[in-house]
Amino acid sequence: MKNSISTKAITFKYDESTIVDEISLQVKSGSFLTIIGPNGSGKSTLLKLIAANLTPDEGTILINDRQLTSYKMKDLAKEMAVVPQDTNVAYDFDVFDIVLMGRNPHLKRFQKEGDADFAIVRDAMEQTNTWHLRERKVNEISGGERQRVIIARALAQQPKIILLDEPTSSLDIHHQIEVLELLKRLNQEKEVTIVAVLHDMNLAARYSQEVLLLHVGKIITMGKTEDVMTVENLQRAYKMEMIIQRNIYTNALEVIPLSLSAKKEKRTNKKIHLVCGGGTGKELLQHLLEEGYKVSMGVVNVGDSDWELGKLLAIPMAEEKPFSEISEEALGKAEKLANESNLSIMTSVPIGWGNIKNLQLVKNQLQQSKKVFLYKQNLWGERTDFTEGRGNALIEELKSLGLQEISTMEELLNQLGEYK
């Protein structure tokens, strides 16, 4: 298969340490794959093995269904370009000459570069915003500028596959986005297969079609970005608390690490059930997790913004089909989750005929002498009852049974801390 990479049980050891441990993977033609993982997980070593800079102790690597070891280096350079993490250049050439080296694989022995080669080099430099540096010495420019020059050299090779090891590490945020947008464009318009090691998980989430998550030399999981970048998977690799939300501007997943001390261990055994929906539970859910509580949710409709955040955070949920009345099955699951919790919190979710049964769940909890708080928000204005008054009447009934109304997050968290 053209433009493809596959590895079969490759292992690489340094002295007695196994850095890459029996990794098998398939990168399909035209993919944009990002490799992520904590320091020491084997990301850069795996990339160097695929680039033929290192030789595996065991296993095989195929480029375009052909064994990597069967390629002559010049032929391999026509297929694949590499942008290393270390962009230092031993010789102080002009920037233009450094990029022009990318044309070497396409030249015969003793052949000089022609007008077509010069045009390709200029195009590569303009795409990477380095044309204005063409007459500068490569070791006189900044590290970020040199990073873009090396990427321009890779583009001048006109490869079908580009491997990049931390290509944005020396770049400011403007040039990070510029380079990744360029790689995305090459991937989409010219079907160049991209494999990049990135330290920034949010850039990985924004630009990758697929993600490979490594930990101590092994694959935790590999697949579509949104399937891989879940709280459960990332916590396994990075060993810290985090939340994941969707960026409202880019629509990409956004990972927000929490400090190691943010989770209060003394409260981790307390379970809270949320009755929410329509985005009313998002802020509360994140605060509860940061405080160390175990949380469940439901009943929420599939596709609801609270449901979406709950899925990203791997929260146990009772869910119902969109725009559907809550079924007895979904209500039963929510009841089970609520019964397993120490207390429940109901948000100011608008009440309609589709979700009014959630109030019955709250009533059942109160009748069992379980504590239930109503977190009174003003997200939807005054009108939150769309059941001709039935919903408001039920809430008043719930208050008479002990539903406690709280209007600020600070007060709610204080009450939760005091509740035994």
PDB file of N, CA and C in Angstrom, residues 110-182:
ATOM      1  N   PHE A 110      26.339  13.307  -9.912  1.00  0.00           N
ATOM      2  CA  PHE A 110      26.979  14.476 -10.528  1.00  0.00           C
ATOM      3  C   PHE A 110      25.988  15.429 -11.204  1.00  0.00           C
ATOM      4  N   GLN A 111      24.687  15.160 -11.088  1.00  0.00           N
ATOM      5  CA  GLN A 111      23.699  16.054 -11.699  1.00  0.00           C
ATOM      6  C   GLN A 111      23.534  17.320 -10.858  1.00  0.00           C
ATOM      7  N   LYS A 112      23.461  18.452 -11.511  1.00  0.00           N
ATOM      8  CA  LYS A 112      23.266  19.723 -10.844  1.00  0.00           C
ATOM      9  C   LYS A 112      21.773  20.045 -10.751  1.00  0.00           C
ATOM     10  N   GLU A 113      21.425  20.844  -9.749  1.00  0.00           N
ATOM     11  CA  GLU A 113      20.036  21.259  -9.625  1.00  0.00           C
ATOM     12  C   GLU A 113      19.656  22.172 -10.788  1.00  0.00           C
ATOM     13  N   GLY A 114      18.401  22.047 -11.230  1.00  0.00           N
ATOM     14  CA  GLY A 114      17.917  22.888 -12.324  1.00  0.00           C
ATOM     15  C   GLY A 114      16.855  23.853 -11.865  1.00  0.00           C
ATOM     16  N   ASP A 115      16.265  24.553 -12.811  1.00  0.00           N
ATOM     17  CA  ASP A 115      15.245  25.551 -12.490  1.00  0.00           C
ATOM     18  C   ASP A 115      14.058  24.938 -11.749  1.00  0.00           C
ATOM     19  N   ALA A 116      13.694  23.714 -12.137  1.00  0.00           N
ATOM     20  CA  ALA A 116      12.560  23.054 -11.481  1.00  0.00           C
ATOM     21  C   ALA A 116      12.869  22.815 -10.003  1.00  0.00           C
ATOM     22  N   ASP A 117      14.103  22.409  -9.709  1.00  0.00           N
ATOM     23  CA  ASP A 117      14.505  22.180  -8.317  1.00  0.00           C
ATOM     24  C   ASP A 117      14.470  23.479  -7.517  1.00  0.00           C
ATOM     25  N   PHE A 118      14.992  24.552  -8.118  1.00  0.00           N
ATOM     26  CA  PHE A 118      14.993  25.841  -7.440  1.00  0.00           C
ATOM     27  C   PHE A 118      13.562  26.317  -7.156  1.00  0.00           C
ATOM     28  N   ALA A 119      12.658  26.050  -8.093  1.00  0.00           N
ATOM     29  CA  ALA A 119      11.256  26.452  -7.913  1.00  0.00           C
ATOM     30  C   ALA A 119      10.616  25.667  -6.763  1.00  0.00           C
ATOM     31  N   ILE A 120      10.938  24.380  -6.681  1.00  0.00           N
ATOM     32  CA  ILE A 120      10.406  23.538  -5.598  1.00  0.00           C
ATOM     33  C   ILE A 120      10.927  24.031  -4.248  1.00  0.00           C
ATOM     34  N   VAL A 121      12.209  24.390  -4.194  1.00  0.00           N
ATOM     35  CA  VAL A 121      12.813  24.888  -2.957  1.00  0.00           C
ATOM     36  C   VAL A 121      12.156  26.201  -2.532  1.00  0.00           C
ATOM     37  N   ARG A 122      11.965  27.091  -3.484  1.00  0.00           N
ATOM     38  CA  ARG A 122      11.331  28.377  -3.145  1.00  0.00           C
ATOM     39  C   ARG A 122       9.917  28.152  -2.615  1.00  0.00           C
ATOM     40  N   ASP A 123       9.182  27.274  -3.266  1.00  0.00           N
ATOM     41  CA  ASP A 123       7.818  26.984  -2.816  1.00  0.00           C
ATOM     42  C   ASP A 123       7.823  26.429  -1.383  1.00  0.00           C
ATOM     43  N   ALA A 124       8.759  25.515  -1.086  1.00  0.00           N
ATOM     44  CA  ALA A 124       8.857  24.936   0.262  1.00  0.00           C
ATOM     45  C   ALA A 124       9.186  26.007   1.291  1.00  0.00           C
ATOM     46  N   MET A 125      10.056  26.949   0.920  1.00  0.00           N
ATOM     47  CA  MET A 125      10.453  28.002   1.849  1.00  0.00           C
ATOM     48  C   MET A 125       9.332  29.014   2.042  1.00  0.00           C
ATOM     49  N   GLU A 126       8.582  29.281   1.004  1.00  0.00           N
ATOM     50  CA  GLU A 126       7.465  30.208   1.152  1.00  0.00           C
ATOM     51  C   GLU A 126       6.363  29.592   2.011  1.00  0.00           C
ATOM     52  N   GLN A 127       6.158  28.283   1.839  1.00  0.00           N
ATOM     53  CA  GLN A 127       5.145  27.612   2.647  1.00  0.00           C
ATOM     54  C   GLN A 127       5.502  27.620   4.132  1.00  0.00           C
ATOM     55  N   THR A 128       6.786  27.590   4.448  1.00  0.00           N
ATOM     56  CA  THR A 128       7.239  27.582   5.841  1.00  0.00           C
ATOM     57  C   THR A 128       7.665  28.961   6.332  1.00  0.00           C
ATOM     58  N   ASN A 129       7.411  29.981   5.527  1.00  0.00           N
ATOM     59  CA  ASN A 129       7.737  31.361   5.884  1.00  0.00           C
ATOM     60  C   ASN A 129       9.226  31.509   6.221  1.00  0.00           C
ATOM     61  N   THR A 130      10.074  30.934   5.375  1.00  0.00           N
ATOM     62  CA  THR A 130      11.531  31.041   5.572  1.00  0.00           C
ATOM     63  C   THR A 130      12.250  31.648   4.365  1.00  0.00           C
ATOM     64  N   TRP A 131      11.511  32.050   3.332  1.00  0.00           N
ATOM     65  CA  TRP A 131      12.157  32.568   2.121  1.00  0.00           C
ATOM     66  C   TRP A 131      13.001  33.813   2.422  1.00  0.00           C
ATOM     67  N   HIS A 132      12.539  34.620   3.355  1.00  0.00           N
ATOM     68  CA  HIS A 132      13.282  35.842   3.686  1.00  0.00           C
ATOM     69  C   HIS A 132      14.607  35.533   4.390  1.00  0.00           C
ATOM     70  N   LEU A 133      14.804  34.296   4.824  1.00  0.00           N
ATOM     71  CA  LEU A 133      16.043  33.899   5.506  1.00  0.00           C
ATOM     72  C   LEU A 133      17.058  33.280   4.552  1.00  0.00           C
ATOM     73  N   ARG A 134      16.760  33.215   3.271  1.00  0.00           N
ATOM     74  CA  ARG A 134      17.506  32.383   2.335  1.00  0.00           C
ATOM     75  C   ARG A 134      18.999  32.694   2.287  1.00  0.00           C
ATOM     76  N   GLU A 135      19.388  33.943   2.526  1.00  0.00           N
ATOM     77  CA  GLU A 135      20.806  34.312   2.422  1.00  0.00           C
ATOM     78  C   GLU A 135      21.513  34.308   3.776  1.00  0.00           C
ATOM     79  N   ARG A 136      20.770  33.994   4.856  1.00  0.00           N
ATOM     80  CA  ARG A 136      21.372  33.960   6.181  1.00  0.00           C
ATOM     81  C   ARG A 136      22.102  32.640   6.397  1.00  0.00           C
ATOM     82  N   LYS A 137      23.122  32.653   7.257  1.00  0.00           N
ATOM     83  CA  LYS A 137      23.787  31.415   7.654  1.00  0.00           C
ATOM     84  C   LYS A 137      22.860  30.658   8.614  1.00  0.00           C
ATOM     85  N   VAL A 138      22.784  29.355   8.439  1.00  0.00           N
ATOM     86  CA  VAL A 138      21.813  28.576   9.192  1.00  0.00           C
ATOM     87  C   VAL A 138      22.068  28.627  10.691  1.00  0.00           C
ATOM     88  N   ASN A 139      23.322  28.770  11.109  1.00  0.00           N
ATOM     89  CA  ASN A 139      23.625  28.811  12.541  1.00  0.00           C
ATOM     90  C   ASN A 139      23.567  30.213  13.124  1.00  0.00           C
ATOM     91  N   GLU A 140      23.134  31.171  12.310  1.00  0.00           N
ATOM     92  CA  GLU A 140      22.947  32.531  12.800  1.00  0.00           C
ATOM     93  C   GLU A 140      21.488  32.835  13.085  1.00  0.00           C
ATOM     94  N   ILE A 141      20.616  31.956  12.687  1.00  0.00           N
ATOM     95  CA  ILE A 141      19.189  32.192  12.890  1.00  0.00           C
ATOM     96  C   ILE A 141      18.740  31.530  14.191  1.00  0.00           C
ATOM     97  N   SER A 142      17.538  31.864  14.661  1.00  0.00           N
ATOM     98  CA  SER A 142      17.044  31.339  15.935  1.00  0.00           C
ATOM     99  C   SER A 142      16.676  29.860  15.811  1.00  0.00           C
ATOM    100  N   GLY A 143      16.504  29.215  16.957  1.00  0.00           N
ATOM    101  CA  GLY A 143      16.125  27.803  16.953  1.00  0.00           C
ATOM    102  C   GLY A 143      14.782  27.565  16.279  1.00  0.00           C
ATOM    103  N   GLY A 144      13.832  28.472  16.507  1.00  0.00           N
ATOM    104  CA  GLY A 144      12.528  28.329  15.859  1.00  0.00           C
ATOM    105  C   GLY A 144      12.611  28.509  14.361  1.00  0.00           C
ATOM    106  N   GLU A 145      13.424  29.460  13.921  1.00  0.00           N
ATOM    107  CA  GLU A 145      13.607  29.661  12.481  1.00  0.00           C
ATOM    108  C   GLU A 145      14.297  28.449  11.857  1.00  0.00           C
ATOM    109  N   ARG A 146      15.275  27.904  12.555  1.00  0.00           N
ATOM    110  CA  ARG A 146      15.981  26.720  12.035  1.00  0.00           C
ATOM    111  C   ARG A 146      15.038  25.525  11.950  1.00  0.00           C
ATOM    112  N   GLN A 147      14.122  25.414  12.906  1.00  0.00           N
ATOM    113  CA  GLN A 147      13.124  24.331  12.873  1.00  0.00           C
ATOM    114  C   GLN A 147      12.307  24.409  11.587  1.00  0.00           C
ATOM    115  N   ARG A 148      11.901  25.614  11.217  1.00  0.00           N
ATOM    116  CA  ARG A 148      11.099  25.776  10.000  1.00  0.00           C
ATOM    117  C   ARG A 148      11.928  25.542   8.744  1.00  0.00           C
ATOM    118  N   VAL A 149      13.213  25.869   8.804  1.00  0.00           N
ATOM    119  CA  VAL A 149      14.105  25.602   7.665  1.00  0.00           C
ATOM    120  C   VAL A 149      14.236  24.096   7.437  1.00  0.00           C
ATOM    121  N   ILE A 150      14.367  23.327   8.507  1.00  0.00           N
ATOM    122  CA  ILE A 150      14.487  21.873   8.374  1.00  0.00           C
ATOM    123  C   ILE A 150      13.181  21.275   7.849  1.00  0.00           C
ATOM    124  N   ILE A 151      12.052  21.851   8.259  1.00  0.00           N
ATOM    125  CA  ILE A 151      10.766  21.399   7.711  1.00  0.00           C
ATOM    126  C   ILE A 151      10.696  21.743   6.220  1.00  0.00           C
ATOM    127  N   ALA A 152      11.200  22.911   5.840  1.00  0.00           N
ATOM    128  CA  ALA A 152      11.234  23.284   4.421  1.00  0.00           C
ATOM    129  C   ALA A 152      12.094  22.301   3.630  1.00  0.00           C
ATOM    130  N   ARG A 153      13.222  21.887   4.200  1.00  0.00           N
ATOM    131  CA  ARG A 153      14.069  20.899   3.521  1.00  0.00           C
ATOM    132  C   ARG A 153      13.309  19.593   3.310  1.00  0.00           C
ATOM    133  N   ALA A 154      12.542  19.191   4.328  1.00  0.00           N
ATOM    134  CA  ALA A 154      11.743  17.967   4.195  1.00  0.00           C
ATOM    135  C   ALA A 154      10.705  18.117   3.082  1.00  0.00           C
ATOM    136  N   LEU A 155      10.081  19.283   2.999  1.00  0.00           N
ATOM    137  CA  LEU A 155       9.084  19.512   1.940  1.00  0.00           C
ATOM    138  C   LEU A 155       9.736  19.492   0.557  1.00  0.00           C
ATOM    139  N   ALA A 156      10.971  19.999   0.469  1.00  0.00           N
ATOM    140  CA  ALA A 156      11.670  20.023  -0.816  1.00  0.00           C
ATOM    141  C   ALA A 156      11.958  18.617  -1.332  1.00  0.00           C
ATOM    142  N   GLN A 157      11.975  17.627  -0.455  1.00  0.00           N
ATOM    143  CA  GLN A 157      12.148  16.235  -0.889  1.00  0.00           C
ATOM    144  C   GLN A 157      10.928  15.731  -1.642  1.00  0.00           C
ATOM    145  N   GLN A 158       9.789  16.416  -1.470  1.00  0.00           N
ATOM    146  CA  GLN A 158       8.496  15.979  -2.036  1.00  0.00           C
ATOM    147  C   GLN A 158       8.206  14.528  -1.643  1.00  0.00           C
ATOM    148  N   PRO A 159       8.261  14.256  -0.345  1.00  0.00           N
ATOM    149  CA  PRO A 159       8.056  12.879   0.109  1.00  0.00           C
ATOM    150  C   PRO A 159       6.586  12.507   0.140  1.00  0.00           C
ATOM    151  N   LYS A 160       6.328  11.222   0.223  1.00  0.00           N
ATOM    152  CA  LYS A 160       4.963  10.730   0.382  1.00  0.00           C
ATOM    153  C   LYS A 160       4.633  10.533   1.854  1.00  0.00           C
ATOM    154  N   ILE A 161       5.681  10.466   2.673  1.00  0.00           N
ATOM    155  CA  ILE A 161       5.537  10.305   4.118  1.00  0.00           C
ATOM    156  C   ILE A 161       6.468  11.307   4.794  1.00  0.00           C
ATOM    157  N   ILE A 162       5.992  11.984   5.834  1.00  0.00           N
ATOM    158  CA  ILE A 162       6.847  12.874   6.622  1.00  0.00           C
ATOM    159  C   ILE A 162       6.776  12.443   8.085  1.00  0.00           C
ATOM    160  N   LEU A 163       7.941  12.214   8.682  1.00  0.00           N
ATOM    161  CA  LEU A 163       8.046  11.913  10.103  1.00  0.00           C
ATOM    162  C   LEU A 163       8.604  13.145  10.807  1.00  0.00           C
ATOM    163  N   LEU A 164       7.972  13.545  11.904  1.00  0.00           N
ATOM    164  CA  LEU A 164       8.413  14.746  12.618  1.00  0.00           C
ATOM    165  C   LEU A 164       8.481  14.466  14.115  1.00  0.00           C
ATOM    166  N   ASP A 165       9.620  14.769  14.709  1.00  0.00           N
ATOM    167  CA  ASP A 165       9.817  14.573  16.143  1.00  0.00           C
ATOM    168  C   ASP A 165       9.773  15.923  16.839  1.00  0.00           C
ATOM    169  N   GLU A 166       8.680  16.180  17.547  1.00  0.00           N
ATOM    170  CA  GLU A 166       8.478  17.458  18.249  1.00  0.00           C
ATOM    171  C   GLU A 166       8.716  18.656  17.315  1.00  0.00           C
ATOM    172  N   PRO A 167       7.992  18.745  16.200  1.00  0.00           N
ATOM    173  CA  PRO A 167       8.261  19.807  15.214  1.00  0.00           C
ATOM    174  C   PRO A 167       7.923  21.207  15.701  1.00  0.00           C
ATOM    175  N   THR A 168       7.156  21.324  16.800  1.00  0.00           N
ATOM    176  CA  THR A 168       6.755  22.649  17.282  1.00  0.00           C
ATOM    177  C   THR A 168       7.460  23.043  18.575  1.00  0.00           C
ATOM    178  N   SER A 169       8.411  22.235  19.033  1.00  0.00           N
ATOM    179  CA  SER A 169       8.996  22.452  20.360  1.00  0.00           C
ATOM    180  C   SER A 169       9.746  23.777  20.474  1.00  0.00           C
ATOM    181  N   SER A 170      10.333  24.259  19.390  1.00  0.00           N
ATOM    182  CA  SER A 170      11.118  25.508  19.439  1.00  0.00           C
ATOM    183  C   SER A 170      10.349  26.700  18.887  1.00  0.00           C
ATOM    184  N   LEU A 171       9.074  26.508  18.593  1.00  0.00           N
ATOM    185  CA  LEU A 171       8.307  27.554  17.912  1.00  0.00           C
ATOM    186  C   LEU A 171       7.392  28.299  18.867  1.00  0.00           C
ATOM    187  N   ASP A 172       7.182  29.601  18.601  1.00  0.00           N
ATOM    188  CA  ASP A 172       6.159  30.334  19.340  1.00  0.00           C
ATOM    189  C   ASP A 172       4.790  29.871  18.849  1.00  0.00           C
ATOM    190  N   ILE A 173       3.750  30.290  19.556  1.00  0.00           N
ATOM    191  CA  ILE A 173       2.410  29.763  19.276  1.00  0.00           C
ATOM    192  C   ILE A 173       1.968  30.081  17.846  1.00  0.00           C
ATOM    193  N   HIS A 174       2.357  31.259  17.321  1.00  0.00           N
ATOM    194  CA  HIS A 174       1.994  31.629  15.953  1.00  0.00           C
ATOM    195  C   HIS A 174       2.568  30.629  14.959  1.00  0.00           C
ATOM    196  N   HIS A 175       3.857  30.318  15.102  1.00  0.00           N
ATOM    197  CA  HIS A 175       4.497  29.419  14.148  1.00  0.00           C
ATOM    198  C   HIS A 175       4.115  27.954  14.407  1.00  0.00           C
ATOM    199  N   GLN A 176       3.757  27.619  15.643  1.00  0.00           N
ATOM    200  CA  GLN A 176       3.234  26.274  15.898  1.00  0.00           C
ATOM    201  C   GLN A 176       1.993  26.016  15.046  1.00  0.00           C
ATOM    202  N   ILE A 177       1.050  26.949  15.116  1.00  0.00           N
ATOM    203  CA  ILE A 177      -0.188  26.802  14.350  1.00  0.00           C
ATOM    204  C   ILE A 177       0.109  26.840  12.859  1.00  0.00           C
ATOM    205  N   GLU A 178       1.011  27.722  12.440  1.00  0.00           N
ATOM    206  CA  GLU A 178       1.360  27.849  11.024  1.00  0.00           C
ATOM    207  C   GLU A 178       1.907  26.526  10.480  1.00  0.00           C
ATOM    208  N   VAL A 179       2.831  25.903  11.232  1.00  0.00           N
ATOM    209  CA  VAL A 179       3.433  24.644  10.777  1.00  0.00           C
ATOM    210  C   VAL A 179       2.401  23.520  10.761  1.00  0.00           C
ATOM    211  N   LEU A 180       1.586  23.431  11.802  1.00  0.00           N
ATOM    212  CA  LEU A 180       0.607  22.346  11.854  1.00  0.00           C
ATOM    213  C   LEU A 180      -0.486  22.529  10.809  1.00  0.00           C
ATOM    214  N   GLU A 181      -0.864  23.762  10.532  1.00  0.00           N
ATOM    215  CA  GLU A 181      -1.824  24.014   9.449  1.00  0.00           C
ATOM    216  C   GLU A 181      -1.230  23.583   8.112  1.00  0.00           C
ATOM    217  N   LEU A 182       0.063  23.844   7.921  1.00  0.00           N
ATOM    218  CA  LEU A 182       0.737  23.421   6.691  1.00  0.00           C
ATOM    219  C   LEU A 182       0.732  21.905   6.569  1.00  0.00           C
TER     220      LEU A 182
END
